[in-house]
Coordinates of C-alpha atoms and ligand atoms in Angstrom, one line a residue:
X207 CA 6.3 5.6 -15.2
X208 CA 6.8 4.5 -11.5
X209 CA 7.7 1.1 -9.9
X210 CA 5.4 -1.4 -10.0
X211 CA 2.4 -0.6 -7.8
X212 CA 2.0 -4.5 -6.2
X213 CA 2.8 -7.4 -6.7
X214 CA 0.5 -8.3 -9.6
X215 CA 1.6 -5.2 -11.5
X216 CA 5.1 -6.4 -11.0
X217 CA 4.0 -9.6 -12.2
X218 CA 2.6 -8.0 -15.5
X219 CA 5.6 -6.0 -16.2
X220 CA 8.0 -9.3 -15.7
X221 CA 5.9 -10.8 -17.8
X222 CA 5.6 -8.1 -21.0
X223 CA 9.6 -7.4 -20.2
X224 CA 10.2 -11.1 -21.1
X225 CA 11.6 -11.6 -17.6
X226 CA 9.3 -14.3 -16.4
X227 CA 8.2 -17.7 -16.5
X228 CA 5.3 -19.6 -15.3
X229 CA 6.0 -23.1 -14.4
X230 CA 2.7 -25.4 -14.7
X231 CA 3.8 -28.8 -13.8
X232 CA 3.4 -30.3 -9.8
X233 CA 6.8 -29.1 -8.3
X234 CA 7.8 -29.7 -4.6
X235 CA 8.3 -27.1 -2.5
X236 CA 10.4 -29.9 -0.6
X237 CA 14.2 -29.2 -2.0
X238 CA 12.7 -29.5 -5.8
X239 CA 12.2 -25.8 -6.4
X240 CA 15.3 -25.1 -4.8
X241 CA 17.6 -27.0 -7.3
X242 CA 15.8 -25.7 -10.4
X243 CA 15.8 -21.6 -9.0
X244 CA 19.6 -22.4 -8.3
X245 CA 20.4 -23.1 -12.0
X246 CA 18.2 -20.4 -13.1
X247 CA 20.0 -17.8 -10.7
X248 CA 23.3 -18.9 -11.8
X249 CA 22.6 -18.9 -15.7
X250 CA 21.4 -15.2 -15.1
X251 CA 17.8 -16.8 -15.7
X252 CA 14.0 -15.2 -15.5
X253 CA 11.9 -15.1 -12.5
X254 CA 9.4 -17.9 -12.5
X255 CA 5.5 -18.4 -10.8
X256 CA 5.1 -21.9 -9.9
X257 CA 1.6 -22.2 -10.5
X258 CA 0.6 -25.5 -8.9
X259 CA 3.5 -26.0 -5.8
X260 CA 2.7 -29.5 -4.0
X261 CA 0.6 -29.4 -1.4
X262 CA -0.6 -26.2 -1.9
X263 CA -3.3 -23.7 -3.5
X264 CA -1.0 -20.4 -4.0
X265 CA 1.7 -20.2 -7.0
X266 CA 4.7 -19.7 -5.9
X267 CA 7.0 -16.1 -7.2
X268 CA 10.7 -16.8 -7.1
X269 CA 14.0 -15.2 -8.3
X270 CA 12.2 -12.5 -9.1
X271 CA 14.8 -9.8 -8.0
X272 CA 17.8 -12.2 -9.8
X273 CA 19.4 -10.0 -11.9
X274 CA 20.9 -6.3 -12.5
X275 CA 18.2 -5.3 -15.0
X276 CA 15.3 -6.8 -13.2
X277 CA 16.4 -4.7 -10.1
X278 CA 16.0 -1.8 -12.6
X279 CA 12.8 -2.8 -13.7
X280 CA 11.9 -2.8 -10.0
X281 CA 13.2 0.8 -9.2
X282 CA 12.0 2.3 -12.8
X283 CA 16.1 3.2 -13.1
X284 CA 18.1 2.9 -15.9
X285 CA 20.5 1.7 -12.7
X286 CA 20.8 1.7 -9.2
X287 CA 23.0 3.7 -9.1
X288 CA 20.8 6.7 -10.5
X289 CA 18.4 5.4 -7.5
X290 CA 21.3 5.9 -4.8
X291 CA 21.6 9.7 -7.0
X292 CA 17.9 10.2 -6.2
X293 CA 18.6 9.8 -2.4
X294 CA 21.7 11.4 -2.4
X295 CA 20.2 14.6 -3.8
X296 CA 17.3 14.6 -1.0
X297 CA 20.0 14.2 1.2
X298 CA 22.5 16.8 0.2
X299 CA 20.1 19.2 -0.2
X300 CA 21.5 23.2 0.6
X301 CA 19.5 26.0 1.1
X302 CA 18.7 27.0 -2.7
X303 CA 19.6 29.7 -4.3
X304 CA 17.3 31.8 -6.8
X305 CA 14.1 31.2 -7.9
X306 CA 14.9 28.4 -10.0
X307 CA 16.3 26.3 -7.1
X308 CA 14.0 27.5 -4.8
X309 CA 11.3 25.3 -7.0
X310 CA 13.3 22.4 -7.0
X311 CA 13.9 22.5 -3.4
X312 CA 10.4 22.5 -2.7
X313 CA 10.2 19.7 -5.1
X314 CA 12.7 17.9 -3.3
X315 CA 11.2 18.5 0.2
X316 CA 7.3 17.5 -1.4
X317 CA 9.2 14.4 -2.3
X318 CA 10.4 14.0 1.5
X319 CA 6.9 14.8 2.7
X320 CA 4.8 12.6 0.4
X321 CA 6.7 9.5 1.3
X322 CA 5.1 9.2 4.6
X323 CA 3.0 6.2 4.9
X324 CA -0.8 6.4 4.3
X325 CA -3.4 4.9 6.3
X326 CA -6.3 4.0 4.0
X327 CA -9.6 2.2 4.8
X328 CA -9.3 -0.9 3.1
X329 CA -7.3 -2.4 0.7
X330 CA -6.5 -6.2 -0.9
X331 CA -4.8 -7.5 1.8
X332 CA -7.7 -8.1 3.8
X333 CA -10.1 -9.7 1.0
X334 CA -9.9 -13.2 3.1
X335 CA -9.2 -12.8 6.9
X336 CA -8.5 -15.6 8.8
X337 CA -8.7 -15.9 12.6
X338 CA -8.6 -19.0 15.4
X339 CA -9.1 -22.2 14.4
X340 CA -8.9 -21.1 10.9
X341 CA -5.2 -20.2 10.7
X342 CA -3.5 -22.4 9.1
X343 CA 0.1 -22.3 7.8
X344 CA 0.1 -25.2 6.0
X345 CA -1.9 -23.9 3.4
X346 CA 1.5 -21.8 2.0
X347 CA 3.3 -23.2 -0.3
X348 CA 6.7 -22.7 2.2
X349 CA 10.1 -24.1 0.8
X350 CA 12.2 -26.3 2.9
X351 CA 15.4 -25.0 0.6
X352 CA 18.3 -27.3 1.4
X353 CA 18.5 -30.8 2.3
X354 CA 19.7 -30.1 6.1
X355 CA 17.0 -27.4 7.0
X356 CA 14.9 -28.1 10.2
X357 CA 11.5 -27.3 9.0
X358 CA 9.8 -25.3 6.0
X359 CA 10.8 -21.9 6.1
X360 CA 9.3 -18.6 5.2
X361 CA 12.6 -16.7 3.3
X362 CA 11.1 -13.3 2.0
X363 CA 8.4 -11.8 4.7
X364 CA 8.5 -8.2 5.8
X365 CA 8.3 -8.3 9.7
X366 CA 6.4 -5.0 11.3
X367 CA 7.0 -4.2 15.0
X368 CA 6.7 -0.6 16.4
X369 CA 9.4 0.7 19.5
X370 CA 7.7 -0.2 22.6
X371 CA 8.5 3.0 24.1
X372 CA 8.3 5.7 21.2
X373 CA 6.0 3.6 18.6
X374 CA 8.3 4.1 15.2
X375 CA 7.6 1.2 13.2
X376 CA 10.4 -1.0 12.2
X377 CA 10.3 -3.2 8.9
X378 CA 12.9 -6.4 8.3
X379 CA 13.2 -9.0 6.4
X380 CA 13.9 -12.3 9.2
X381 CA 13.6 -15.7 8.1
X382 CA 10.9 -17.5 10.1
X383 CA 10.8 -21.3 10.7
X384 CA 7.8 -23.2 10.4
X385 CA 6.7 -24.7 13.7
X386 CA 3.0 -25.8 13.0
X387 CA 0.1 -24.5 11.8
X388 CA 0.0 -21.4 13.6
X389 CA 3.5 -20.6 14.8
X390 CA 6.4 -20.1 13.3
X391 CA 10.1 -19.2 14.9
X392 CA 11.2 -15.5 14.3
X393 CA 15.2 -15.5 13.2
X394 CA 16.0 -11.5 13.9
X395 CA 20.0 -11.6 14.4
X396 CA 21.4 -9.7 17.5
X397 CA 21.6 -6.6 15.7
X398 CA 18.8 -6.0 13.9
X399 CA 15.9 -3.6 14.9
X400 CA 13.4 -6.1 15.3
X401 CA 14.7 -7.6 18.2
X402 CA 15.6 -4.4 19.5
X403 CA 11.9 -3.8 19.9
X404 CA 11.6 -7.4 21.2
X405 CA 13.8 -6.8 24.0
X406 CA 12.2 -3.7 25.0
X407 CA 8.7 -5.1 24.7
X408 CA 7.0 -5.2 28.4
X409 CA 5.9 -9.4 28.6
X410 CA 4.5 -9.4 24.6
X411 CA 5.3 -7.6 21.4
X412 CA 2.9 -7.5 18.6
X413 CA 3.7 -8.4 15.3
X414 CA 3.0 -8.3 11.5
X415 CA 4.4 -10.5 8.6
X416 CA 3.5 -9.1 4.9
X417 CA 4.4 -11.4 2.1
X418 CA 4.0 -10.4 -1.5
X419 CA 4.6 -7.0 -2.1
X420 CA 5.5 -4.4 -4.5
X421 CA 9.4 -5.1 -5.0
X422 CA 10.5 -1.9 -3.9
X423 CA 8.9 -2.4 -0.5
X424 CA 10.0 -5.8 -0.3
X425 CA 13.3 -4.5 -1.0
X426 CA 12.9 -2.1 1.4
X427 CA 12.6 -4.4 4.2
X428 CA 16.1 -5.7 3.8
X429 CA 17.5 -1.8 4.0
X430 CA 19.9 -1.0 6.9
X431 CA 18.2 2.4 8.2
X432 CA 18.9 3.6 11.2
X433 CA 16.9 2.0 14.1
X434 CA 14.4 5.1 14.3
X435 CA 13.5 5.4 10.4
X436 CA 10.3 3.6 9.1
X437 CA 11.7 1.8 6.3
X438 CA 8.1 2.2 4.7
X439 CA 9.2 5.9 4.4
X440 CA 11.9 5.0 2.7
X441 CA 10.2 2.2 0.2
X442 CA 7.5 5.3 -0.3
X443 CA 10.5 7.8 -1.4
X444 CA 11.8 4.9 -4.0
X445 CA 8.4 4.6 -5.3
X446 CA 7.6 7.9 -5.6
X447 CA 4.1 7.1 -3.7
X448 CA 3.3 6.8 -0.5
X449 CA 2.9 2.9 1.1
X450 CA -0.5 2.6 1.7
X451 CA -1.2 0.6 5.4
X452 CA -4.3 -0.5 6.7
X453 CA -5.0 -1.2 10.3
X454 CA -4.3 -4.7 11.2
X455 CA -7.7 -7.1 12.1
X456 CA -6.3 -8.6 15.4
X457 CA -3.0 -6.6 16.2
X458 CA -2.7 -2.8 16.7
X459 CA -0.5 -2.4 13.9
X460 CA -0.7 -1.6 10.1
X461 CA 0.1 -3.6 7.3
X462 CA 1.0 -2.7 3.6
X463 CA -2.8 -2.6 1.6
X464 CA -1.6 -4.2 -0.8
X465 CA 0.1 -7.5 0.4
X466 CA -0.9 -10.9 -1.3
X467 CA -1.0 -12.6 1.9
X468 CA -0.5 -11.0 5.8
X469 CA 0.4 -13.0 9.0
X470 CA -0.6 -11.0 12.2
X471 CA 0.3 -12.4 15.9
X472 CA 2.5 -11.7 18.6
X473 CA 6.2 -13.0 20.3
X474 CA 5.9 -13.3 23.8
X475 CA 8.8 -12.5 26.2
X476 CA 11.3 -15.4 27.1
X477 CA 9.2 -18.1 24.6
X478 CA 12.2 -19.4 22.9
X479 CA 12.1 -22.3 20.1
X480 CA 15.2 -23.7 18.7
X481 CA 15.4 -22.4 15.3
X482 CA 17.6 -24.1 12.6
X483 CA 19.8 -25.6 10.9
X484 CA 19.0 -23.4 8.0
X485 CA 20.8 -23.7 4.0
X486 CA 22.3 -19.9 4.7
X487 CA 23.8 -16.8 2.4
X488 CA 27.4 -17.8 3.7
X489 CA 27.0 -20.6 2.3
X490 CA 26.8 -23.0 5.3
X491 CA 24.0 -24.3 7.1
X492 CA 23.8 -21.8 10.4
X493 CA 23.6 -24.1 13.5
X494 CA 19.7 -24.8 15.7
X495 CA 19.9 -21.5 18.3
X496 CA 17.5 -20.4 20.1
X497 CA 15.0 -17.6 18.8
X498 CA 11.5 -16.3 19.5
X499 CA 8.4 -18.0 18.9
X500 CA 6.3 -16.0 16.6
X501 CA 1.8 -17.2 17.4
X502 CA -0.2 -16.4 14.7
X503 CA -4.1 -15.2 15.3
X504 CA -5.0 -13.8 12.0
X505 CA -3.9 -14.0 8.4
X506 CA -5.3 -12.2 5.6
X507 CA -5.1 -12.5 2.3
X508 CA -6.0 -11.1 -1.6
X509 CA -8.2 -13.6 -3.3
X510 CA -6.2 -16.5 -4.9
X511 CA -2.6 -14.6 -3.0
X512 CA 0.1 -15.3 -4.7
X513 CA 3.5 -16.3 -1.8
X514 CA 6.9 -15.1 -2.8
X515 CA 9.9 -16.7 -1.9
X516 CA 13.6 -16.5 -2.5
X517 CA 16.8 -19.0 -2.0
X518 CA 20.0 -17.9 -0.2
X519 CA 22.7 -20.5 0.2
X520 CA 26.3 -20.5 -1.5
X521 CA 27.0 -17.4 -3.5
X522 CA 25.6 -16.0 -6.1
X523 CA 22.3 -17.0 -4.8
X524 CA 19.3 -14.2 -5.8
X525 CA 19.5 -12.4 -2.7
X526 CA 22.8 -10.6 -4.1
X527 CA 21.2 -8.5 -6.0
X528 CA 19.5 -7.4 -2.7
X529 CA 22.6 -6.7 -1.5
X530 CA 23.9 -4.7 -4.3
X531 CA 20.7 -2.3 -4.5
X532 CA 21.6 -1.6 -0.8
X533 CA 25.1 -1.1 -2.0
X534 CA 24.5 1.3 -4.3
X535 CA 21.6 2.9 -2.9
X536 CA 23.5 3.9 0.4
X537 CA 26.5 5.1 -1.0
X538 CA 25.5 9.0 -0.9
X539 CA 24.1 8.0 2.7
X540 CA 27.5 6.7 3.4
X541 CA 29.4 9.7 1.9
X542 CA 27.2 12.3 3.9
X543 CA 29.8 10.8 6.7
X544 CA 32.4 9.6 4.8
X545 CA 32.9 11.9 2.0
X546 CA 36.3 11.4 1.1
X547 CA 35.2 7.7 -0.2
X548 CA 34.5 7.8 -3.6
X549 CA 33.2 4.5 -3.9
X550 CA 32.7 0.9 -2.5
X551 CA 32.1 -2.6 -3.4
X552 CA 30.2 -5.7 -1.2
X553 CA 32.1 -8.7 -3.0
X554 CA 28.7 -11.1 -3.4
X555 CA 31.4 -13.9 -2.6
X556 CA 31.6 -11.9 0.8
X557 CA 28.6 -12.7 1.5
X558 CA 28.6 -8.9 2.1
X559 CA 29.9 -8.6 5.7
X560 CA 33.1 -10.6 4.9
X561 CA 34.6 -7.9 2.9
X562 CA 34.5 -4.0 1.6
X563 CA 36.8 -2.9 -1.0
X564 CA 36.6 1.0 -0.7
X565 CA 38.3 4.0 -2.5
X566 CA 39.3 7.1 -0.9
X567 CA 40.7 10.2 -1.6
X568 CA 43.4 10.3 0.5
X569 CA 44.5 13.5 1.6
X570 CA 46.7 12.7 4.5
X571 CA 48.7 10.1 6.6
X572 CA 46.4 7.6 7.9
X573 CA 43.7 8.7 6.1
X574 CA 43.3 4.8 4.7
X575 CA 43.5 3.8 8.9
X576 CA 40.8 6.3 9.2
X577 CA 38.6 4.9 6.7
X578 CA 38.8 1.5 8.1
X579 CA 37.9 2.7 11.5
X580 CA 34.9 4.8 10.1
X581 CA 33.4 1.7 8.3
X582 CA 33.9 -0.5 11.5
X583 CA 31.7 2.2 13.0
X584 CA 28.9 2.6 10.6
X585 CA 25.5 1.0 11.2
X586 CA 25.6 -2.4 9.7
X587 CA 29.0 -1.8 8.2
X588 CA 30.7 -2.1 11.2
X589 CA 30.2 -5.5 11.3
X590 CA 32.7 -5.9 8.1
X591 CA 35.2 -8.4 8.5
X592 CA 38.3 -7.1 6.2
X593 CA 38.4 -3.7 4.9
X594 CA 40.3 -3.4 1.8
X595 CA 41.5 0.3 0.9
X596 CA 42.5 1.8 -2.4
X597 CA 43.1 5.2 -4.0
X598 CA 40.3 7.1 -5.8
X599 CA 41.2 6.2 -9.2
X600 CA 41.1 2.2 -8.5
X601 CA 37.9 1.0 -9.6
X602 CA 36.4 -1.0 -6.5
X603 CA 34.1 -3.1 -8.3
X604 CA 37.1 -5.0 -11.0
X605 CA 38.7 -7.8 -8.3
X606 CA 41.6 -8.2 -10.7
X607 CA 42.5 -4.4 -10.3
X608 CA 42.2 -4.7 -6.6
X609 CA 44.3 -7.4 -6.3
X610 CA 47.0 -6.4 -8.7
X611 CA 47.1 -2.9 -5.7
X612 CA 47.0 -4.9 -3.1
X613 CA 49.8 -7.3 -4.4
X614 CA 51.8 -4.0 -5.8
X615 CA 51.1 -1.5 -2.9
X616 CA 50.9 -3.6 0.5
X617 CA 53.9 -4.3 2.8
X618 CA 52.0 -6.9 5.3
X619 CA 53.9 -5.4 8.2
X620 CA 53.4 -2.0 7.8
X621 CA 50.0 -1.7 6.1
X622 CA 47.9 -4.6 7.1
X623 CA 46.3 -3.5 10.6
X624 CA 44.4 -6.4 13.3
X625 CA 41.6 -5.1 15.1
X626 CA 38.9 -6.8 16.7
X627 CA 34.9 -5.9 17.4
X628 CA 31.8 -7.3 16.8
X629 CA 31.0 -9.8 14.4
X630 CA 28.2 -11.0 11.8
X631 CA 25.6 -13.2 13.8
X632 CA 26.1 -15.5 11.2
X633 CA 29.6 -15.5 10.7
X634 CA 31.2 -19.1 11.8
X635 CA 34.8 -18.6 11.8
X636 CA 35.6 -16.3 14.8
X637 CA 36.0 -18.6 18.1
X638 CA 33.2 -17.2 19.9
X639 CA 30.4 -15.9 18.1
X640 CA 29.5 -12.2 17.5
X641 CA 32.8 -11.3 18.3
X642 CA 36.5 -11.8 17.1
X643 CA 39.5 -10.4 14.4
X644 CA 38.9 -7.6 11.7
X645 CA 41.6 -6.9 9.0
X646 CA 42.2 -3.8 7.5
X647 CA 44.1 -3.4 4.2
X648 CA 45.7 -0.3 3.4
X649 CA 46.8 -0.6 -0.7
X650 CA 46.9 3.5 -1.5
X651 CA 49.7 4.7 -2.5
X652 CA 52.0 6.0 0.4
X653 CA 55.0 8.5 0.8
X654 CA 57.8 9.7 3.0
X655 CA 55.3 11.2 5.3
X656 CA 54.2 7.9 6.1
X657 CA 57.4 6.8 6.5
X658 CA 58.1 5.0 2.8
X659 CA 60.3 5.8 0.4
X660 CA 59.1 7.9 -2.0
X661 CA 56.3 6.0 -4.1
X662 CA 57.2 5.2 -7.6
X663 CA 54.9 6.3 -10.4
X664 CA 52.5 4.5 -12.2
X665 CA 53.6 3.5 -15.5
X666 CA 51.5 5.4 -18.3
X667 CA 51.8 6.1 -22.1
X668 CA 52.4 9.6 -23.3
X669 CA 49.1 11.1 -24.3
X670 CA 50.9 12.0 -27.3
X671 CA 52.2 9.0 -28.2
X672 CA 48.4 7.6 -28.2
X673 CA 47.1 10.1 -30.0
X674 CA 49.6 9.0 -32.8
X675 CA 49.0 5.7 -32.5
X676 CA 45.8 5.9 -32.8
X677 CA 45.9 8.3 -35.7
X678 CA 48.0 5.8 -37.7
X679 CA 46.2 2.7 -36.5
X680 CA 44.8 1.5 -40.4
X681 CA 49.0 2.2 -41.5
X682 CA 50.3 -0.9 -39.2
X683 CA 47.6 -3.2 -40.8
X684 CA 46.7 -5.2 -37.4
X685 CA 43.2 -4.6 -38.0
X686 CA 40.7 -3.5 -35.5
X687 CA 40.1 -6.4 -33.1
X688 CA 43.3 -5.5 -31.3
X689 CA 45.1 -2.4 -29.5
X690 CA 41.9 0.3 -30.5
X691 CA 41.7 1.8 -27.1
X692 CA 44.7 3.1 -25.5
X693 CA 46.7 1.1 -22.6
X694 CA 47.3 2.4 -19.0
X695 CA 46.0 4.4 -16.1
X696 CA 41.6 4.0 -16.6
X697 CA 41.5 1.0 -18.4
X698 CA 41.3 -2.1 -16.0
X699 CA 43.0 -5.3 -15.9
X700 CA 40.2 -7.4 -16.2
X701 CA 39.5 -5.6 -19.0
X702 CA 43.1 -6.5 -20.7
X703 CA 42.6 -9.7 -19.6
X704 CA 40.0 -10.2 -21.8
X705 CA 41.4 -9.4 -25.0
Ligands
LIG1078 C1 16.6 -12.7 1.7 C2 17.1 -12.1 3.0 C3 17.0 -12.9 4.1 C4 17.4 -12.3 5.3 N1 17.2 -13.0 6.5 C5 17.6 -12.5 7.7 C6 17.3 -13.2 8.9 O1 16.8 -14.3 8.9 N2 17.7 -12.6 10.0 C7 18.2 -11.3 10.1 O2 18.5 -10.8 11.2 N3 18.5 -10.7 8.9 C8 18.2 -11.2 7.7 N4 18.4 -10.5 6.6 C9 19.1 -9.2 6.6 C10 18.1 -8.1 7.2 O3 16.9 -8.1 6.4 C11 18.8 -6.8 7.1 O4 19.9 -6.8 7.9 C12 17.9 -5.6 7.5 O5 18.6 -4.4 7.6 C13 17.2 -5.9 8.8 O6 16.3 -4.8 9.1 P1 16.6 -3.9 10.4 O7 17.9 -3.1 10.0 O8 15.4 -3.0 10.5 O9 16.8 -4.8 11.5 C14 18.0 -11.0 5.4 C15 18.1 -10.3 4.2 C16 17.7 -10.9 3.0 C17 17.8 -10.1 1.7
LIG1079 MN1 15.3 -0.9 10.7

């Protein structure tokens, strides 16, 4: 088995998995399919294809990435975890030893290698193409999502540019605004690659828009790589097969082969459309700011193209599971830097860049500091608000554990450290925007030669006493319900909690 090859295979699988459900009455794009995805998100619900959206001739996909096991289903992992392993091992690679890791080595590297985009002749994309007068956006079946938006707006596109000066292709996933027929606004924040192209673009960068992909890929267009690496390479590594790109009709560019639906144009320099208010993953409706205007000269399509979509507005919306496949897959990424974290956790209710809750092994004084300053200066990361740091054996992802350290281990004055840098674009509670306060909070355990008095230790049962007690467990007649599993040290609180 491998992910799903497109969209329609993905489709299939949701389908024979249980995970899916087709919706045949009239619904409105208008605010309507917002309201019923947001109670199926939050009850942990199926995806669902809206078969006959108002006003328009494609179904509709949604929440098809909103939950855990779906995102499995997407990756062909038993979790993501074991996805962030498979990248991890690429990455760590060592020169192998003997014969037998000599052959896995060259399987590794063959993996590397063969997840290099393909260009290939034709491919389902381009069944219906589109150009001049014949564009016309209307036609998509585009959600206005919350009651305040400006416009319709596409929420789950793939947006290909290529580096003006060296030609590496860059792939994000930007909201775009529907102007009219034929243009749309293009919402890529002050950090992102896409308008890192844009500003290095000479009067006009060219630009493709695929919609309705294979999930991986479409996943892979929300990935934080590095500005130079093709995030089609990396959506080719997940898949274990090569994305397959044909050469655009109107733009010298190439698009995934297998897109439902493909939007080709170009942003011109210094065009500018206000774009916004928009229903956003804080939470809050992000204010009208200016952005590019993206023109539209072609779009191609797969016979009957099916347009995906997605909601993001107050947390959990579907787009956390997004987040956490990012979260777990660049954890080894983020350790081949890093490597004294052990692990780290996004809070969804962080909207991700609020907060990161991350375990270290600590091995000296101000190795917690450090950490904090290391995560302000990785990639995306950096633009963390709060930075919340425990010891190894706290488990990151159990909030009531977390808190309990950060309550027990935290003298405000000493531990707590103010910093400043830059900010989420999005982020509306720094004075100016893009810039303003960081907090970092240091709950590991600390020692003389940090100044403290020595730290106490933990409280833990005997391992001897447990043993007994759970030996003679069926003597004290308390039945099984209660008290099975020993207390302390390794179990969590929330855990406790629940019994
Ligand atoms: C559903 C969804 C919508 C997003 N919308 C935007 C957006 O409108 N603008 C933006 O800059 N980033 C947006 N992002 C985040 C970017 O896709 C992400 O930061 C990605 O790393 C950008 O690609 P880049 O690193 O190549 O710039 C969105 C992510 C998701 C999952
Ligand atoms: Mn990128």
């Amino acid at each position: 088995m491998a992910p799903p090859g497109d969209l329609r295979e993905w489709i299939g699988l949701l389908e024979r998995e249980g995970e899916l459900v087709r919706v045949g009455a009239e619904v409105d794009p208008h605010l309507e399919v917002t309201e019923i995805v947001d109670r199926v998100v939050k009850a942990g619900g199926p995806a669902l294809l809206f078969e006959s959206p108002k006003g328009s001739t494609h179904p509709l996909l949604i929440n098809q990435f909103g939950t855990e096991r779906r995102m499995c289903l997407a990756f062909d992992a038993e979790s993501l975890d074991e996805v962030g392993r498979r990248l991890g091992d690429v990455l760590e690679m060592q020169p192998p030893q003997g014969l037998a890791e000599k052959v896995r080595g060259l399987k590794k590297l063959k993996s590397i290698a063969d997840s290099q985009p393909k260009t290939v002749r034709s491919g389902h994309a381009q069944e219906v193409v589109l150009t001049g007068d014949e564009v016309d956006l209307s036609t998509l079946p585009v959600q206005t999502c919350w009651p305040d938006d400006a416009a319709p707006f596409i929420t789950l596109p793939a947006v290909i540019t290529k580096d003006p000066r060296t030609g590496s292709r860059n792939v994000g996933m930007y909201r775009m605004q529907v102007l009219d027929g034929r243009s749309t606004a293009m919402h890529w924040q002050i950090h992102k690659d896409g308008r890192a192209d844009y500003l290095l673009a000479d009067g006009k960068l060219e630009v493709a828009v695929a919609l309705g992909l294979d999930p991986v890929t479409a996943y892979a267009a929300s990935a934080p790589l590095p500005k130079h690496v093709d995030e089609f390479m990396l959506a080719g590594f997940l898949k274990r097969e090569a994305v397959e790109l044909v050469p655009g009709k109107t733009v010298e560019l190439e698009v995934p082969a297998n897109a439902e639906i493909v939007l080709e144009g170009y942003i011109a320099k210094d065009d500018l459309t206000v774009e916004g208010p928009f229903g956003d993953h804080t939470g809050y409706y992000s204010p009208a700011e200016p952005f590019p205007v993206f023109h539209v000269t072609a779009i191609t399509e797969r016979r009957d193209a099916i347009y995906p979509s997605i909601v993001v507005g107050k947390p959990p919306a579907e787009d956390a599971w997004l987040g956490k496949a990012t979260e777990r897959i660049f954890l080894p990424a983020i350790r081949m830097s890093v490597p004294e974290i052990v692990d780290y956790d996004l809070p969804v209710s962080g909207a991700f860049h609020n907060c990161c809750i991350v375990a270290i092994r600590k091995s000296y004084p101000g190795h917690a500091q450090k950490v904090m300053h290391a995560i302000w200066g990785l990639g995306l990361l950096s633009l963390t608000k709060a930075v919340v740091v425990v010891d190894e054996w706290v488990d990151v992802h159990d909030y009531e554990e977390v808190f309990f350290r950060v309550g027990a281990n935290v003298d405000p004055k000493r531990d707590v450290l103010i910093s400043e840098g830059p900010l989420d674009h999005l982020d509306h509670a720094p004075s100016l925007q893009f810039y303003g306060g960081k907090i970092g909070i240091d709950a590991t355990h600390k020692g003389p030669e940090e100044g403290t008095r020595p730290w106490p230790e933990e409280i833990v049962m005997s391992e001897e006493v447990q043993r007994l007690v759970d030996e003679r467990w069926g003597e004290y007649g308390l039945g099984d319900d209660v008290g099975t599993e020993p207390n302390g040290r390794g179990r969590s609180l929330r855990q406790l909690l629940r019994r």
